[in-house]
Coordinates of C-alpha atoms in Angstrom, one line a residue:
M4 CA 12.9 -7.6 -13.9
P5 CA 14.8 -9.9 -11.6
T6 CA 13.8 -11.6 -8.4
T7 CA 16.2 -12.2 -5.5
T8 CA 16.2 -14.0 -2.2
Q9 CA 15.6 -11.8 0.8
L10 CA 16.7 -13.0 4.3
V11 CA 14.0 -12.4 7.1
I12 CA 15.1 -12.4 10.6
S13 CA 12.0 -12.4 13.1
G14 CA 12.5 -11.5 16.7
Q15 CA 12.0 -9.0 19.6
S16 CA 12.2 -5.4 18.6
K17 CA 14.9 -4.2 20.9
P18 CA 18.1 -2.3 20.9
G19 CA 21.0 -4.1 19.3
V20 CA 19.3 -6.5 17.0
L21 CA 20.3 -4.8 13.8
A22 CA 23.8 -4.2 15.3
D23 CA 24.2 -7.9 16.0
V24 CA 23.2 -8.9 12.6
A25 CA 25.4 -6.3 10.9
S26 CA 28.3 -7.3 13.0
V27 CA 27.9 -11.0 12.2
L28 CA 27.6 -10.3 8.4
G29 CA 30.3 -7.7 8.4
E30 CA 32.9 -9.9 10.2
S31 CA 32.2 -12.6 7.6
G32 CA 32.8 -10.1 4.7
V33 CA 29.1 -10.1 3.6
N34 CA 27.9 -6.8 2.3
I35 CA 24.3 -5.7 3.0
K36 CA 23.0 -4.3 -0.2
A37 CA 19.6 -3.2 1.4
F38 CA 17.5 -3.7 4.5
S39 CA 14.1 -2.9 6.0
A40 CA 13.6 -2.5 9.6
P41 CA 10.3 -1.0 10.2
E42 CA 9.4 0.5 13.6
V43 CA 7.3 -2.0 15.6
T44 CA 6.3 -2.9 19.2
G45 CA 6.9 -6.4 20.2
T46 CA 8.2 -8.8 17.5
G47 CA 9.5 -7.3 14.2
K48 CA 11.0 -8.4 11.0
L49 CA 14.4 -7.3 9.7
R50 CA 14.7 -7.9 5.9
L51 CA 18.0 -8.0 4.2
L52 CA 19.5 -8.2 0.7
V53 CA 23.0 -9.3 0.7
A54 CA 25.8 -9.6 -1.8
D55 CA 26.7 -13.0 -0.8
L56 CA 23.6 -15.1 0.0
D57 CA 25.5 -18.4 0.9
G58 CA 28.0 -16.4 3.0
A59 CA 25.2 -14.8 4.8
R60 CA 23.4 -18.1 5.5
A61 CA 26.6 -19.6 6.8
A62 CA 27.4 -16.6 9.0
L63 CA 23.8 -16.3 10.5
K64 CA 23.7 -20.2 11.1
A65 CA 27.2 -20.1 12.8
A66 CA 26.0 -17.2 15.1
K67 CA 22.8 -19.1 15.8
I68 CA 20.6 -16.2 14.4
K69 CA 17.4 -17.8 12.9
F70 CA 16.1 -16.6 9.6
T71 CA 13.8 -17.5 6.8
E72 CA 14.0 -16.7 3.1
E73 CA 11.5 -15.1 0.7
T74 CA 11.5 -14.2 -2.9
A75 CA 11.5 -10.5 -3.6
L76 CA 10.9 -8.5 -6.8
I77 CA 13.5 -6.0 -7.7
L78 CA 12.1 -3.2 -9.8
S79 CA 14.1 -0.3 -11.3
L80 CA 11.5 2.6 -11.7
E81 CA 12.0 6.0 -13.2
N82 CA 12.6 8.3 -10.1
K83 CA 9.5 10.5 -10.8
P84 CA 6.2 11.1 -9.1
G85 CA 3.7 8.4 -9.9
A86 CA 6.0 5.6 -11.0
L87 CA 5.3 3.5 -7.9
K88 CA 1.6 4.2 -8.2
E89 CA 1.5 2.6 -11.7
V90 CA 3.1 -0.6 -10.3
A91 CA 0.8 -0.7 -7.2
D92 CA -2.2 -0.1 -9.4
L93 CA -1.3 -3.0 -11.7
L94 CA -0.8 -5.3 -8.8
T95 CA -4.0 -4.2 -7.0
K96 CA -6.0 -4.8 -10.3
S97 CA -4.8 -8.3 -10.4
R98 CA -5.6 -8.9 -6.7
I99 CA -1.9 -9.2 -5.7
N100 CA -1.1 -8.0 -2.2
I101 CA 2.1 -6.2 -1.5
K102 CA 3.3 -7.7 1.8
C103 CA 6.4 -5.6 2.1
G104 CA 8.1 -2.9 0.1
Y105 CA 11.1 -0.5 0.5
C106 CA 13.2 1.6 -2.0
T107 CA 16.2 3.6 -2.6
P108 CA 17.4 5.9 -5.3
S109 CA 20.0 4.4 -7.6
R110 CA 23.5 5.9 -7.5
E111 CA 22.8 8.5 -10.2
G112 CA 19.4 9.4 -8.8
K113 CA 17.5 8.8 -12.1
R114 CA 16.0 5.4 -11.1
A115 CA 14.6 4.2 -7.9
I116 CA 15.4 0.7 -6.9
V117 CA 12.2 -1.0 -5.4
V118 CA 12.1 -4.2 -3.5
L119 CA 8.6 -5.7 -3.1
T120 CA 7.5 -9.1 -1.7
V121 CA 4.0 -10.0 -2.9
S122 CA 1.3 -12.6 -2.4
N123 CA 1.9 -14.1 -5.8
T124 CA 5.4 -13.6 -7.2
D125 CA 4.9 -15.5 -10.5
K126 CA 1.6 -13.8 -11.3
A127 CA 3.2 -10.3 -10.4
L128 CA 6.2 -11.0 -12.8
A129 CA 4.0 -12.0 -15.7
I130 CA 1.8 -8.8 -15.2
L131 CA 4.7 -6.5 -14.9
R132 CA 6.6 -8.0 -17.7
T133 CA 3.7 -7.5 -20.0
Q134 CA 3.7 -3.8 -19.6
S135 CA 5.4 -1.7 -22.1
L136 CA 6.0 1.2 -19.8
D137 CA 9.6 2.5 -19.5
E138 CA 9.5 2.4 -15.8
F139 CA 9.7 -1.5 -15.6

């Protein structure tokens, strides 16, 4: 189960923020693989997974768009009812908080790709790796 670096852009929740970021990255040839932009009032966080992390960093810095980085887990779960519950239950039992999560079906639809940021990445990886379940 891999981890990845997720870019986090915090700022005012207003029209055009996602368009600006997408434009900067697109013009730099950086593909956005996944993003989360939950509905918020006031200040929000846009989280991005990109195909070219170094290219994204350079493009955002050049455009003066401030960002931070965080480690995220990438899980490939069987696309069936209850698969996410098993992961969430394991993390809960280990007192690991899920700070952010989003998912998308894989191209063939048989798997679901789940992105999670958690309070203790190393502990979460160790717990999830010890499971013999097909979903992980």
